[in-house]
């Protein structure tokens, strides 16, 4: 009975060791009668395979408090499809230049708007407005009073 149990445990361990092989190693293993797969990628990508993505924040949605504050408006168009795509293009540009800023793109009749930030004071908004202007990409920027989101910790 002990020999049988030892045999089962060794088979399971061997199977577990084989299961530890990731998809990249499995594809690149040479087997008789099968083709050869060669994968060229960064070693960091291979190291991420099989790992779970865990957000830095909790799985619960971030609770926010709505309050009156300021945002910086970087785009205001009309109600056309072209204006919508332009607002989204400007939002993408802002996210590239200032990834730490929240960006809000929405339709407020009769125009498409792209606004950034959640500022409690006009001074904070003014600092960001000057940074946006300094890039040379965002020319028509203005500070607007609006309901903002303040994260609750």
mmCIF file of C-alpha atoms in Angstrom:
data_model
loop_
_atom_site.group_PDB
_atom_site.id
_atom_site.type_symbol
_atom_site.label_atom_id
_atom_site.label_comp_id
_atom_site.label_asym_id
_atom_site.label_seq_id
_atom_site.Cartn_x
_atom_site.Cartn_y
_atom_site.Cartn_z
ATOM 1 C CA UNK A 1 0.000 0.000 0.000
ATOM 2 C CA UNK A 2 2.838 2.404 0.864
ATOM 3 C CA UNK A 3 4.540 1.667 -2.482
ATOM 4 C CA UNK A 4 1.284 2.370 -4.311
ATOM 5 C CA UNK A 5 0.832 5.683 -2.464
ATOM 6 C CA UNK A 6 4.446 6.659 -3.155
ATOM 7 C CA UNK A 7 3.965 5.854 -6.853
ATOM 8 C CA UNK A 8 0.783 8.003 -7.071
ATOM 9 C CA UNK A 9 2.485 10.933 -5.332
ATOM 10 C CA UNK A 10 5.503 10.752 -7.666
ATOM 11 C CA UNK A 11 3.239 10.656 -10.747
ATOM 12 C CA UNK A 12 1.299 13.687 -9.498
ATOM 13 C CA UNK A 13 4.519 15.590 -8.781
ATOM 14 C CA UNK A 14 5.853 14.796 -12.233
ATOM 15 C CA UNK A 15 2.573 15.908 -13.783
ATOM 16 C CA UNK A 16 2.656 19.078 -11.696
ATOM 17 C CA UNK A 17 6.192 19.827 -12.864
ATOM 18 C CA UNK A 18 5.102 19.388 -16.475
ATOM 19 C CA UNK A 19 2.094 21.651 -15.864
ATOM 20 C CA UNK A 20 4.444 24.387 -14.635
ATOM 21 C CA UNK A 21 5.708 24.842 -18.193
ATOM 22 C CA UNK A 22 4.243 28.028 -19.693
ATOM 23 C CA UNK A 23 2.745 28.345 -23.175
ATOM 24 C CA UNK A 24 5.937 29.797 -24.677
ATOM 25 C CA UNK A 25 8.066 26.885 -23.492
ATOM 26 C CA UNK A 26 5.391 24.447 -24.589
ATOM 27 C CA UNK A 27 5.271 25.926 -28.112
ATOM 28 C CA UNK A 28 9.038 25.925 -28.514
ATOM 29 C CA UNK A 29 9.462 22.286 -27.423
ATOM 30 C CA UNK A 30 10.602 20.105 -30.321
ATOM 31 C CA UNK A 31 8.465 17.042 -30.900
ATOM 32 C CA UNK A 32 8.792 14.379 -33.590
ATOM 33 C CA UNK A 33 6.447 14.920 -36.529
ATOM 34 C CA UNK A 34 5.483 18.482 -35.558
ATOM 35 C CA UNK A 35 6.530 21.879 -36.854
ATOM 36 C CA UNK A 36 8.825 24.303 -35.055
ATOM 37 C CA UNK A 37 7.533 27.513 -33.482
ATOM 38 C CA UNK A 38 10.001 30.305 -32.804
ATOM 39 C CA UNK A 39 8.871 33.216 -30.651
ATOM 40 C CA UNK A 40 10.841 36.467 -30.493
ATOM 41 C CA UNK A 41 9.813 38.633 -27.545
ATOM 42 C CA UNK A 42 11.161 40.424 -24.519
ATOM 43 C CA UNK A 43 11.963 38.206 -21.526
ATOM 44 C CA UNK A 44 9.779 40.434 -19.336
ATOM 45 C CA UNK A 45 6.710 39.440 -21.356
ATOM 46 C CA UNK A 46 7.502 35.775 -20.824
ATOM 47 C CA UNK A 47 7.916 36.386 -17.096
ATOM 48 C CA UNK A 48 4.400 37.893 -16.937
ATOM 49 C CA UNK A 49 2.713 34.842 -18.464
ATOM 50 C CA UNK A 50 0.615 32.993 -15.928
ATOM 51 C CA UNK A 51 0.637 35.820 -13.403
ATOM 52 C CA UNK A 52 -2.590 37.383 -12.285
ATOM 53 C CA UNK A 53 -3.201 41.061 -12.801
ATOM 54 C CA UNK A 54 -4.084 42.739 -9.533
ATOM 55 C CA UNK A 55 -5.113 46.363 -9.507
ATOM 56 C CA UNK A 56 -3.273 48.653 -7.179
ATOM 57 C CA UNK A 57 -6.633 49.816 -5.819
ATOM 58 C CA UNK A 58 -9.254 47.633 -4.225
ATOM 59 C CA UNK A 59 -11.790 45.779 -6.368
ATOM 60 C CA UNK A 60 -14.518 48.076 -5.077
ATOM 61 C CA UNK A 61 -15.241 51.193 -7.111
ATOM 62 C CA UNK A 62 -13.524 54.320 -5.888
ATOM 63 C CA UNK A 63 -15.941 56.349 -3.804
ATOM 64 C CA UNK A 64 -16.094 59.996 -4.743
ATOM 65 C CA UNK A 65 -17.664 63.081 -3.312
ATOM 66 C CA UNK A 66 -19.336 65.499 -5.729
ATOM 67 C CA UNK A 67 -18.545 69.141 -5.048
ATOM 68 C CA UNK A 68 -18.362 72.481 -6.823
ATOM 69 C CA UNK A 69 -14.925 73.155 -8.198
ATOM 70 C CA UNK A 70 -13.001 73.889 -11.350
ATOM 71 C CA UNK A 71 -11.807 72.101 -14.468
ATOM 72 C CA UNK A 72 -9.722 73.220 -17.396
ATOM 73 C CA UNK A 73 -11.560 73.092 -20.708
ATOM 74 C CA UNK A 74 -9.238 72.095 -23.558
ATOM 75 C CA UNK A 75 -11.821 71.611 -26.322
ATOM 76 C CA UNK A 76 -15.322 72.818 -27.136
ATOM 77 C CA UNK A 77 -16.810 71.845 -30.507
ATOM 78 C CA UNK A 78 -20.243 71.624 -32.055
ATOM 79 C CA UNK A 79 -22.592 68.642 -32.197
ATOM 80 C CA UNK A 80 -21.124 66.909 -35.264
ATOM 81 C CA UNK A 81 -19.348 63.569 -35.513
ATOM 82 C CA UNK A 82 -16.205 65.415 -36.460
ATOM 83 C CA UNK A 83 -16.382 67.395 -33.207
ATOM 84 C CA UNK A 84 -16.808 64.159 -31.262
ATOM 85 C CA UNK A 85 -13.731 62.593 -32.809
ATOM 86 C CA UNK A 86 -11.778 65.817 -32.291
ATOM 87 C CA UNK A 87 -12.782 65.891 -28.598
ATOM 88 C CA UNK A 88 -11.605 62.284 -28.214
ATOM 89 C CA UNK A 89 -8.363 63.090 -30.057
ATOM 90 C CA UNK A 90 -7.687 66.017 -27.719
ATOM 91 C CA UNK A 91 -8.476 63.783 -24.705
ATOM 92 C CA UNK A 92 -5.935 61.230 -25.920
ATOM 93 C CA UNK A 93 -3.325 63.981 -26.333
ATOM 94 C CA UNK A 94 -3.941 65.220 -22.789
ATOM 95 C CA UNK A 95 -3.617 61.676 -21.411
ATOM 96 C CA UNK A 96 -0.293 61.291 -23.229
ATOM 97 C CA UNK A 97 1.104 64.612 -21.986
ATOM 98 C CA UNK A 98 -0.406 64.525 -18.471
ATOM 99 C CA UNK A 99 -1.262 60.926 -17.472
ATOM 100 C CA UNK A 100 -1.944 61.908 -13.864
ATOM 101 C CA UNK A 101 -4.872 64.191 -14.793
ATOM 102 C CA UNK A 102 -8.418 62.853 -15.053
ATOM 103 C CA UNK A 103 -9.922 63.628 -18.471
ATOM 104 C CA UNK A 104 -13.648 64.056 -19.117
ATOM 105 C CA UNK A 105 -15.034 64.003 -22.656
ATOM 106 C CA UNK A 106 -18.783 64.338 -22.985
ATOM 107 C CA UNK A 107 -21.648 65.892 -24.920
ATOM 108 C CA UNK A 108 -23.346 68.823 -23.260
ATOM 109 C CA UNK A 109 -25.941 70.108 -25.748
ATOM 110 C CA UNK A 110 -25.206 71.688 -28.142
ATOM 111 C CA UNK A 111 -21.465 70.885 -28.072
ATOM 112 C CA UNK A 112 -18.776 68.275 -27.398
ATOM 113 C CA UNK A 113 -16.462 69.164 -24.520
ATOM 114 C CA UNK A 114 -13.135 67.914 -23.266
ATOM 115 C CA UNK A 115 -12.220 69.033 -19.765
ATOM 116 C CA UNK A 116 -9.436 67.956 -17.434
ATOM 117 C CA UNK A 117 -8.789 67.867 -13.718
ATOM 118 C CA UNK A 118 -10.766 68.075 -10.507
ATOM 119 C CA UNK A 119 -9.588 71.242 -8.786
ATOM 120 C CA UNK A 120 -10.964 72.609 -5.524
ATOM 121 C CA UNK A 121 -9.532 76.084 -6.110
ATOM 122 C CA UNK A 122 -9.139 78.294 -9.124
ATOM 123 C CA UNK A 123 -5.419 78.626 -8.328
ATOM 124 C CA UNK A 124 -4.859 74.869 -8.804
ATOM 125 C CA UNK A 125 -6.746 75.014 -12.095
ATOM 126 C CA UNK A 126 -4.714 78.031 -13.210
ATOM 127 C CA UNK A 127 -1.406 76.170 -12.630
ATOM 128 C CA UNK A 128 -2.607 73.280 -14.794
ATOM 129 C CA UNK A 129 -3.945 75.664 -17.446
ATOM 130 C CA UNK A 130 -0.527 77.294 -17.735
ATOM 131 C CA UNK A 131 1.148 73.859 -18.059
ATOM 132 C CA UNK A 132 -1.292 72.894 -20.808
ATOM 133 C CA UNK A 133 -0.649 76.159 -22.681
ATOM 134 C CA UNK A 134 3.116 75.744 -22.270
ATOM 135 C CA UNK A 135 3.073 72.522 -24.293
ATOM 136 C CA UNK A 136 1.974 74.502 -27.355
ATOM 137 C CA UNK A 137 -0.501 71.767 -28.297
ATOM 138 C CA UNK A 138 -3.488 73.123 -26.375
ATOM 139 C CA UNK A 139 -4.119 76.723 -27.365
ATOM 140 C CA UNK A 140 -7.747 77.436 -26.501
ATOM 141 C CA UNK A 141 -7.847 76.506 -22.831
ATOM 142 C CA UNK A 142 -10.064 78.068 -20.192
ATOM 143 C CA UNK A 143 -10.993 77.498 -16.573
ATOM 144 C CA UNK A 144 -14.627 76.551 -16.013
ATOM 145 C CA UNK A 145 -16.645 76.111 -12.829
ATOM 146 C CA UNK A 146 -18.164 72.649 -12.677
ATOM 147 C CA UNK A 147 -19.137 69.795 -10.389
ATOM 148 C CA UNK A 148 -15.950 67.800 -9.648
ATOM 149 C CA UNK A 149 -15.134 64.382 -8.212
ATOM 150 C CA UNK A 150 -13.147 64.278 -4.984
ATOM 151 C CA UNK A 151 -11.965 60.740 -4.087
ATOM 152 C CA UNK A 152 -12.829 59.607 -0.551
ATOM 153 C CA UNK A 153 -10.156 57.471 1.118
#
